[in-house]
Coordinates of C-alpha atoms in Angstrom, one line a residue:
X73 CA 5.0 -25.1 -62.1
X74 CA 7.9 -24.5 -59.6
X75 CA 6.2 -21.2 -58.5
X76 CA 2.9 -22.9 -57.7
X77 CA 4.7 -25.7 -55.8
X78 CA 6.7 -23.0 -53.8
X79 CA 3.4 -21.2 -53.1
X80 CA 1.8 -24.4 -51.9
X81 CA 4.8 -25.3 -49.8
X82 CA 4.8 -21.9 -48.2
X83 CA 1.1 -21.9 -47.3
X84 CA 1.2 -25.5 -46.1
X85 CA 4.3 -24.8 -44.0
X86 CA 2.7 -21.8 -42.3
X87 CA -0.6 -23.7 -41.6
X88 CA 1.3 -26.7 -40.3
X89 CA 3.5 -24.6 -37.9
X90 CA 0.5 -22.6 -36.8
X91 CA -1.7 -25.5 -36.0
X92 CA 0.9 -27.9 -34.7
X93 CA 3.3 -25.9 -32.4
X94 CA 1.8 -22.4 -31.9
X95 CA 0.3 -23.5 -28.6
X96 CA 3.4 -25.3 -27.2
X97 CA 6.1 -22.8 -28.0
X98 CA 6.5 -19.0 -27.5
X99 CA 8.8 -18.7 -30.6
X100 CA 6.9 -16.6 -33.2
X101 CA 5.2 -18.7 -35.9
X102 CA 6.5 -16.4 -38.7
X103 CA 10.1 -17.0 -37.5
X104 CA 9.7 -20.8 -37.5
X105 CA 8.1 -20.6 -40.9
X106 CA 10.9 -18.5 -42.3
X107 CA 13.6 -20.9 -41.0
X108 CA 11.8 -24.0 -42.5
X109 CA 11.2 -22.2 -45.8
X110 CA 14.9 -21.1 -46.2
X111 CA 16.0 -24.3 -48.2
X112 CA 13.0 -23.8 -50.6
X113 CA 13.9 -20.2 -51.1
X114 CA 17.5 -21.1 -51.9
X115 CA 16.5 -23.8 -54.4
X116 CA 14.0 -21.4 -56.0
X117 CA 16.7 -18.8 -56.3
X118 CA 19.0 -21.3 -58.0
X119 CA 16.3 -22.2 -60.5
X120 CA 15.5 -18.6 -61.2
X121 CA 19.2 -17.8 -61.9
X122 CA 20.4 -21.0 -63.7
X123 CA 17.1 -22.3 -65.2
X124 CA 15.2 -25.6 -64.5
X125 CA 17.4 -27.7 -66.7
X126 CA 20.5 -27.3 -64.5
X127 CA 20.0 -29.3 -61.3
X128 CA 21.3 -27.8 -58.1
X129 CA 24.4 -29.3 -56.5
X130 CA 23.7 -31.8 -53.7
X131 CA 25.4 -29.5 -51.2
X132 CA 22.9 -26.8 -51.9
X133 CA 20.1 -29.2 -50.9
X134 CA 21.6 -31.0 -48.0
X135 CA 23.4 -28.3 -46.0
X136 CA 20.6 -25.7 -46.0
X137 CA 18.1 -28.4 -45.0
X138 CA 20.3 -29.6 -42.1
X139 CA 21.1 -26.1 -40.9
X140 CA 17.4 -25.0 -41.1
X141 CA 16.2 -28.1 -39.2
X142 CA 18.8 -27.6 -36.5
X143 CA 17.9 -23.9 -36.1
X144 CA 14.2 -24.8 -36.1
X145 CA 14.8 -27.3 -33.3
X146 CA 16.8 -24.8 -31.2
X147 CA 14.1 -22.0 -31.7
X148 CA 11.3 -24.4 -30.9
X149 CA 13.0 -25.7 -27.7
X150 CA 13.8 -22.2 -26.5
X151 CA 10.2 -21.3 -26.9
X152 CA 9.1 -24.3 -24.9
X153 CA 10.9 -23.3 -21.7
X154 CA 7.9 -22.6 -19.5
X155 CA 7.9 -21.3 -15.9
X156 CA 8.0 -24.0 -13.2
X157 CA 4.5 -23.3 -11.9
X158 CA 2.9 -23.2 -15.4
X159 CA 0.4 -25.9 -15.8
X160 CA 0.1 -27.9 -19.0
X161 CA -2.6 -26.6 -21.4
X162 CA -5.8 -28.4 -21.8
X163 CA -5.0 -29.3 -25.4
X164 CA -2.2 -31.6 -24.3
X165 CA -4.6 -34.2 -23.0
X166 CA -5.4 -36.9 -25.7
X167 CA -7.4 -39.7 -24.2
X168 CA -7.8 -43.0 -26.0
X169 CA -11.4 -43.9 -26.9
X170 CA -12.7 -41.2 -24.4
X171 CA -16.3 -40.0 -24.9
X172 CA -17.1 -36.4 -25.9
X173 CA -17.4 -33.9 -23.0
X174 CA -20.9 -33.3 -21.7
X175 CA -22.3 -29.7 -21.8
X176 CA -22.2 -29.5 -18.0
X177 CA -19.0 -30.4 -16.1
X178 CA -19.4 -33.8 -14.4
X179 CA -17.1 -34.8 -11.5
X180 CA -16.0 -38.4 -12.1
X181 CA -15.5 -38.8 -8.3
X182 CA -17.1 -37.2 -5.3
X183 CA -15.2 -34.9 -2.9
X184 CA -15.5 -37.5 -0.2
X185 CA -13.6 -39.9 -2.4
X186 CA -10.7 -37.6 -2.9
X187 CA -8.9 -38.9 0.2
X188 CA -9.2 -42.4 -1.1
X189 CA -7.8 -41.3 -4.4
X190 CA -4.8 -39.6 -2.8
X191 CA -4.1 -42.7 -0.8
X192 CA -3.5 -44.6 -4.1
X193 CA -0.4 -42.5 -4.7
X194 CA 2.4 -43.5 -2.2
X195 CA 4.8 -40.7 -1.6
X196 CA 7.8 -43.0 -2.4
X197 CA 6.3 -43.9 -5.8
X198 CA 4.5 -40.8 -7.1
X199 CA 4.2 -37.8 -4.7
X200 CA 0.9 -36.2 -5.6
X201 CA 0.7 -32.4 -5.5
X202 CA -2.5 -31.4 -7.3
X203 CA -5.7 -33.0 -8.5
X204 CA -7.7 -31.3 -11.3
X205 CA -11.2 -32.2 -12.2
X206 CA -12.2 -32.0 -15.8
X207 CA -15.4 -33.1 -17.6
X208 CA -15.1 -36.9 -17.7
X209 CA -11.5 -37.0 -16.4
X210 CA -9.4 -36.5 -13.3
X211 CA -5.8 -35.3 -13.7
X212 CA -3.3 -36.1 -11.0
X213 CA -0.1 -34.2 -11.1
X214 CA 3.0 -34.7 -8.9
X215 CA 6.6 -35.8 -8.7
X216 CA 7.8 -39.2 -10.0
X217 CA 10.0 -40.9 -7.4
X218 CA 10.6 -44.3 -9.1
X219 CA 10.8 -45.8 -12.6
X220 CA 7.8 -45.0 -14.8
X221 CA 7.1 -48.7 -15.3
X222 CA 7.0 -49.4 -11.6
X223 CA 5.0 -46.2 -10.8
X224 CA 2.3 -47.0 -13.4
X225 CA 1.9 -50.6 -12.3
X226 CA 1.7 -49.6 -8.6
X227 CA -0.7 -46.7 -9.1
X228 CA -2.9 -48.7 -11.5
X229 CA -3.1 -51.6 -9.0
X230 CA -4.0 -49.2 -6.1
X231 CA -6.7 -47.4 -8.1
X232 CA -8.3 -50.7 -9.3
X233 CA -8.2 -52.0 -5.7
X234 CA -10.0 -48.8 -4.5
X235 CA -12.3 -48.0 -7.3
X236 CA -12.6 -51.4 -9.2
X237 CA -13.0 -51.0 -12.9
X238 CA -14.6 -47.5 -12.8
X239 CA -11.5 -45.9 -14.4
X240 CA -9.0 -46.3 -17.2
X241 CA -5.6 -45.3 -15.8
X242 CA -3.4 -43.4 -18.3
X243 CA 0.2 -42.2 -17.6
X244 CA 1.2 -39.4 -19.9
X245 CA 4.0 -37.0 -20.3
X246 CA 3.1 -33.3 -20.1
X247 CA 4.4 -30.5 -22.3
X248 CA 6.6 -29.4 -19.4
X249 CA 8.3 -32.8 -19.3
X250 CA 6.6 -34.0 -16.1
X251 CA 4.5 -37.2 -16.2
X252 CA 1.0 -37.1 -14.9
X253 CA -1.8 -39.6 -14.3
X254 CA -5.3 -39.3 -15.9
X255 CA -8.3 -41.2 -14.7
X256 CA -11.0 -41.6 -17.4
X257 CA -14.4 -43.2 -16.6
X258 CA -14.4 -46.7 -18.1
X259 CA -17.3 -46.7 -20.6
X260 CA -16.7 -50.4 -21.3
X261 CA -17.2 -51.3 -17.7
X262 CA -21.0 -50.7 -18.2
X263 CA -21.0 -53.7 -20.5
X264 CA -20.9 -57.1 -18.9
X265 CA -18.0 -59.4 -19.8
X266 CA -20.4 -61.8 -21.3
X267 CA -21.6 -59.2 -23.8
X268 CA -18.0 -58.2 -24.6
X269 CA -17.1 -61.9 -25.2
X270 CA -20.2 -62.3 -27.4
X271 CA -19.4 -59.2 -29.5
X272 CA -18.0 -60.5 -32.8
X273 CA -15.1 -58.5 -33.9
X274 CA -13.5 -60.7 -36.5
X275 CA -16.5 -61.1 -38.9
X276 CA -14.7 -63.7 -41.1
X277 CA -17.6 -63.7 -43.6
X278 CA -17.1 -60.0 -44.3
X279 CA -13.4 -60.4 -44.5
X280 CA -13.7 -63.2 -47.0
X281 CA -16.2 -61.3 -49.1
X282 CA -13.9 -58.3 -49.3
X283 CA -10.9 -60.5 -50.0
X284 CA -12.8 -62.1 -53.0
X285 CA -14.0 -58.8 -54.3
X286 CA -10.4 -57.3 -54.1
X287 CA -9.0 -60.4 -55.9
X288 CA -11.4 -59.7 -58.8
X289 CA -10.6 -56.0 -59.0
X290 CA -6.9 -56.4 -58.8
X291 CA -6.9 -59.2 -61.3
X292 CA -8.8 -57.0 -63.8
X293 CA -6.2 -54.3 -63.2
X294 CA -3.4 -56.9 -63.6
X295 CA -4.8 -57.8 -67.0
X296 CA -4.2 -54.2 -68.1
X297 CA -0.7 -54.2 -66.6
X298 CA 0.0 -57.4 -68.5
X299 CA -0.8 -55.4 -71.7
X300 CA -4.1 -57.1 -72.5
X301 CA -7.1 -55.0 -73.5
X302 CA -10.1 -55.9 -71.2
X303 CA -12.3 -56.2 -74.3
X304 CA -10.4 -59.3 -75.4
X305 CA -11.7 -61.1 -72.3
X306 CA -15.1 -61.4 -74.2
X307 CA -13.5 -63.6 -76.8
X308 CA -11.0 -65.5 -74.6
X309 CA -11.8 -65.4 -70.9
X310 CA -8.7 -67.5 -70.1
X311 CA -6.8 -64.2 -70.5
X312 CA -8.1 -63.3 -67.1
X313 CA -5.4 -65.5 -65.6
X314 CA -2.7 -63.1 -67.0
X315 CA -3.8 -60.7 -64.2
X316 CA -3.3 -63.1 -61.4
X317 CA 0.5 -62.6 -61.0
X318 CA 0.0 -59.0 -60.2
X319 CA -3.2 -59.6 -58.1
X320 CA -1.7 -62.4 -56.0
X321 CA 1.6 -60.6 -55.5
X322 CA 0.0 -57.3 -54.4
X323 CA -2.6 -58.9 -52.1
X324 CA 0.0 -61.1 -50.5
X325 CA 2.1 -58.1 -49.6
X326 CA -0.9 -56.1 -48.3
X327 CA -2.3 -59.2 -46.4
X328 CA 1.0 -60.1 -44.8
X329 CA 1.5 -56.5 -43.8
X330 CA -1.9 -56.4 -42.0
X331 CA -1.5 -59.8 -40.5
X332 CA 1.8 -58.6 -39.0
X333 CA -0.2 -56.0 -37.1
X334 CA -3.0 -58.4 -36.3
X335 CA -0.9 -61.2 -34.8
X336 CA 1.3 -58.8 -32.8
X337 CA -1.9 -57.1 -31.4
X338 CA -3.2 -60.5 -30.4
X339 CA 0.0 -61.3 -28.6
X340 CA -0.6 -58.2 -26.4
X341 CA -4.3 -59.2 -26.0
X342 CA -5.5 -56.1 -27.8
X343 CA -9.0 -56.6 -29.2
X344 CA -8.8 -56.2 -33.0
X345 CA -10.6 -57.1 -36.2
X346 CA -9.4 -59.3 -39.0
X347 CA -7.7 -57.5 -41.9
X348 CA -10.2 -56.1 -44.4
X349 CA -9.3 -55.4 -48.0
X350 CA -10.7 -52.4 -49.8
X351 CA -11.6 -53.3 -53.5
X352 CA -11.9 -50.6 -56.2
X353 CA -12.5 -51.3 -59.9
X354 CA -9.8 -48.8 -61.0
X355 CA -6.4 -47.4 -59.9
X356 CA -4.4 -50.3 -58.4
X357 CA -7.5 -52.5 -57.9
X358 CA -7.5 -51.8 -54.2
X359 CA -7.0 -49.0 -51.7
X360 CA -5.1 -51.4 -49.4
X361 CA -6.2 -53.2 -46.3
X362 CA -6.7 -52.3 -42.7
X363 CA -7.5 -53.6 -39.2
X364 CA -9.3 -51.9 -36.3
X365 CA -8.1 -52.1 -32.7
X366 CA -11.0 -51.9 -30.3
X367 CA -9.1 -51.6 -27.0
X368 CA -6.3 -49.2 -25.8
X369 CA -2.6 -49.9 -26.3
X370 CA -1.2 -50.9 -22.9
X371 CA 2.3 -49.3 -23.2
X372 CA 4.8 -47.8 -25.7
X373 CA 6.5 -51.2 -26.1
X374 CA 3.2 -52.7 -27.4
X375 CA 2.6 -49.6 -29.6
X376 CA 6.1 -50.0 -31.2
X377 CA 5.8 -53.8 -31.7
X378 CA 2.3 -53.7 -33.2
X379 CA 3.2 -50.7 -35.5
X380 CA 6.6 -52.0 -36.8
X381 CA 5.4 -55.6 -37.3
X382 CA 3.3 -54.7 -40.4
X383 CA 6.1 -52.9 -42.4
X384 CA 8.6 -55.5 -41.5
X385 CA 6.4 -58.4 -42.5
X386 CA 5.3 -56.7 -45.7
X387 CA 8.9 -55.8 -46.6
X388 CA 10.2 -59.3 -46.0
X389 CA 7.6 -60.8 -48.4
X390 CA 8.2 -57.9 -50.9
X391 CA 11.9 -58.5 -51.4
X392 CA 11.7 -61.9 -53.0
X393 CA 8.7 -60.9 -55.2
X394 CA 10.4 -57.8 -56.5
X395 CA 13.7 -59.5 -57.1
X396 CA 12.0 -62.3 -59.1
X397 CA 9.8 -59.7 -61.0
X398 CA 12.9 -57.5 -61.8
X399 CA 14.8 -60.6 -63.1
X400 CA 11.9 -61.2 -65.5
X401 CA 11.5 -57.5 -66.6
X402 CA 12.7 -55.9 -69.8
X403 CA 15.4 -53.3 -69.9
X404 CA 14.4 -50.4 -72.2
X405 CA 16.1 -47.1 -73.2
X406 CA 15.9 -44.2 -70.8
X407 CA 13.5 -41.5 -72.2
X408 CA 12.2 -38.1 -71.1
X409 CA 8.9 -39.8 -70.0
X410 CA 10.7 -42.1 -67.6
X411 CA 9.7 -41.5 -64.0
X412 CA 9.6 -42.9 -60.5
X413 CA 6.0 -44.0 -60.7
X414 CA 6.0 -45.0 -64.4
X415 CA 6.0 -48.8 -64.3
X416 CA 6.2 -49.0 -68.1
X417 CA 9.6 -47.2 -68.0
X418 CA 10.8 -47.1 -64.5
X419 CA 14.0 -45.2 -63.9
X420 CA 15.6 -47.1 -61.0
X421 CA 17.9 -44.3 -60.0
X422 CA 14.9 -42.4 -58.5
X423 CA 15.2 -44.7 -55.5
X424 CA 18.4 -46.0 -53.8
X425 CA 16.8 -49.3 -52.8
X426 CA 15.2 -50.0 -56.2
X427 CA 18.5 -49.1 -58.0
X428 CA 20.4 -51.6 -55.8
X429 CA 17.7 -54.4 -56.3
X430 CA 17.6 -53.7 -60.0
X431 CA 21.4 -54.0 -60.2
X432 CA 21.3 -57.2 -58.2
X433 CA 18.5 -58.8 -60.4
X434 CA 19.6 -57.6 -63.8
X435 CA 23.3 -57.3 -63.5
X436 CA 25.2 -55.8 -66.5
X437 CA 22.0 -55.4 -68.5
X438 CA 21.2 -52.3 -66.5
X439 CA 23.2 -49.2 -67.3
X440 CA 22.9 -45.5 -66.3
X441 CA 21.0 -44.9 -69.6
X442 CA 18.5 -47.8 -69.0
X443 CA 15.0 -47.9 -67.7
X444 CA 12.9 -51.0 -66.8
X445 CA 9.6 -52.2 -68.2
X446 CA 8.4 -54.0 -65.1
X447 CA 6.9 -57.5 -65.1
X448 CA 3.5 -57.6 -63.4
X449 CA 5.1 -59.3 -60.3
X450 CA 7.7 -56.6 -60.2
X451 CA 4.9 -54.0 -60.3
X452 CA 3.3 -55.6 -57.3
X453 CA 6.7 -55.7 -55.5
X454 CA 7.3 -52.1 -56.4
X455 CA 4.0 -51.1 -55.1
X456 CA 4.8 -53.1 -51.9
X457 CA 7.8 -50.9 -51.4
X458 CA 5.7 -47.7 -52.0
X459 CA 3.2 -49.0 -49.4
X460 CA 6.0 -49.7 -47.0
X461 CA 7.5 -46.3 -47.4
X462 CA 4.1 -44.5 -47.1
X463 CA 3.3 -46.4 -43.9
X464 CA 6.7 -45.6 -42.5
X465 CA 6.2 -41.9 -42.8
X466 CA 6.7 -40.6 -39.2
X467 CA 3.4 -38.7 -39.2
X468 CA 0.4 -39.0 -36.9
X469 CA -1.4 -42.4 -36.9
X470 CA 0.6 -43.9 -39.8
X471 CA 2.9 -46.8 -38.7
X472 CA 5.9 -44.6 -38.8
X473 CA 4.1 -42.0 -36.6
X474 CA 3.3 -44.7 -34.0
X475 CA 7.0 -45.9 -34.2
X476 CA 8.5 -42.4 -33.5
X477 CA 5.8 -41.8 -30.8
X478 CA 6.9 -45.0 -29.1
X479 CA 10.6 -44.2 -29.5
X480 CA 10.7 -40.5 -28.5
X481 CA 7.3 -39.7 -26.8
X482 CA 4.3 -37.9 -28.1
X483 CA 5.8 -34.4 -27.8
X484 CA 8.8 -35.1 -29.9
X485 CA 6.8 -37.2 -32.4
X486 CA 4.7 -34.2 -33.2
X487 CA 7.7 -32.2 -34.1
X488 CA 9.2 -35.1 -36.1
X489 CA 5.9 -35.5 -38.0
X490 CA 5.8 -31.8 -38.9
X491 CA 9.4 -31.8 -40.1
X492 CA 8.7 -35.0 -42.2
X493 CA 5.7 -33.4 -43.9
X494 CA 7.8 -30.3 -44.8
X495 CA 10.7 -32.3 -46.0
X496 CA 8.5 -34.4 -48.3
X497 CA 7.1 -31.2 -49.7
X498 CA 10.6 -30.0 -50.3
X499 CA 11.5 -33.3 -52.0
X500 CA 8.5 -32.8 -54.3
X501 CA 10.4 -29.8 -55.8
X502 CA 12.9 -32.3 -57.1
X503 CA 10.6 -35.3 -57.7
X504 CA 7.1 -34.1 -58.6
X505 CA 5.8 -37.6 -58.1
X506 CA 5.9 -37.0 -54.3
X507 CA 3.7 -34.0 -54.4
X508 CA 0.5 -36.1 -54.0
X509 CA 2.1 -37.9 -51.1
X510 CA 3.0 -34.6 -49.5
X511 CA -0.6 -33.3 -49.9
X512 CA -2.0 -36.5 -48.4
X513 CA 0.2 -36.2 -45.4
X514 CA -1.0 -32.6 -44.8
X515 CA -4.5 -34.0 -44.0
X516 CA -3.2 -36.6 -41.5
X517 CA -3.3 -35.2 -37.9
X518 CA 0.1 -35.0 -36.2
X519 CA -1.3 -36.0 -32.8
X520 CA -1.4 -39.7 -32.0
X521 CA -3.4 -41.4 -29.3
X522 CA -1.3 -42.2 -26.2
X523 CA -0.8 -45.6 -24.8
X524 CA -2.1 -46.3 -21.3
X525 CA 1.5 -46.1 -20.0
X526 CA 2.8 -43.5 -22.4
X527 CA 5.9 -42.6 -20.3
X528 CA 8.0 -45.8 -20.0
X529 CA 10.7 -45.7 -22.7
X530 CA 11.7 -48.4 -25.0
X531 CA 14.8 -50.6 -24.7
X532 CA 17.9 -50.0 -26.9
X533 CA 17.1 -52.9 -29.2
X534 CA 13.7 -51.5 -30.2
X535 CA 15.2 -48.0 -30.6
X536 CA 17.8 -49.4 -33.0
X537 CA 15.1 -51.3 -34.9
X538 CA 13.1 -48.1 -35.2
X539 CA 16.1 -46.2 -36.6
X540 CA 16.6 -49.0 -39.1
X541 CA 13.0 -48.7 -40.1
X542 CA 13.5 -44.9 -40.7
X543 CA 16.6 -45.8 -42.7
X544 CA 14.5 -48.1 -44.9
X545 CA 12.1 -45.3 -45.5
X546 CA 15.0 -43.0 -46.7
X547 CA 16.6 -45.5 -49.1
X548 CA 13.2 -46.1 -50.7
X549 CA 12.2 -42.5 -51.3
X550 CA 15.6 -40.8 -51.8
X551 CA 17.2 -40.8 -55.3
X552 CA 20.4 -42.6 -56.0
X553 CA 23.3 -40.1 -55.9
X554 CA 25.0 -39.6 -59.2
X555 CA 28.4 -40.4 -57.7
X556 CA 27.2 -43.9 -56.8
X557 CA 25.2 -44.3 -60.0
X558 CA 28.4 -43.9 -62.0
X559 CA 29.9 -46.9 -60.2
X560 CA 27.2 -49.1 -61.6

């Protein structure tokens, strides 16, 4: 099993490096791959010498991982040092909601209008040096001479005064570290404001129908979690109410999570749909809930606030539910079948946060040789933590990917996302339950859509909140160290 995981890890690592950073660094792909795979090779060598039953010491996991990540970062940065006159490659441009390029190049503006465009860039704000015409886009490069926030607002106002609503104005950071402006033809301008206002985004009827269907499917799953065979419902339908604690708990967590996104998006006047649940008659009874935003994100501050609002809201409601559920759960002996995702015999030491919450709720009943048979409400709370952790993964268009994008910029977020995927694959060598997560993350693109002003950085308060969110992710997915477990 370990060999196949190592093989999968090696192939996945190579593909990730090749597709993610091969175009933005001159460091050989094989060298980056070798550096990232070094911790896995060391762990595999330990297992080969000492056997799978003897766990490796923590230092053998932590120090090689830290050194390899540091070396990877140094090699990546050295390879990114481009000549001063090198233009950013075409692949860097990621436009929100932009239409597909037409077969023949189309100039968004006429040559006669170029002078008017240049006049929109005061030399004291953004000294324009070069204008590139692309299919359905105009790229304006130059030197920033004021704060990014002031520059974006001034240039945007000037362009709207000169060209009206013909263009969406995007301010993005290039791979060479220099910010540039992009003018994209505004497809929505063709629609009258009346038609946009009449377009019904919320569809409350559909949202209510999906909510009701998901309540039914999660209740049926909750009946099984409560230990009741579904066939018994034929003789006593009142047993269906045994599934409501799980169903209501899980749907409350998922709903509050999405409403956190929804309400925050509304505060920034971002057009968005209501939360829609996804019912399924198996698994957890649902594949979660989602909203769709139908207008671009104005700036990185909005991107951060909308993204982090969901996990925070979901976590706040998860805490009391899981504490109540844990206090009504049964302590059972620890067995070989006990695992992280086994709710019939959950080993709390597989997660730092769950171990701490279990100790708080169960007190002296819980020992190092104990597992927990979760109450249905505790199952819902446990799944709420899993949903929070999965959403906080700093990869692509997950909430965590948006958060690191807003904190560090799109270029650094791509690297962080790649490292996160590889670390989760490495963690799956220790906890096989994470292998499915790691595979799912491989199919999530690393590139996130930019905000309209994707250059202005966040304030210190939001940066701190983002780091705390990443800390929450770590204490959910990392196992409790044995040294701390003995103190319990």
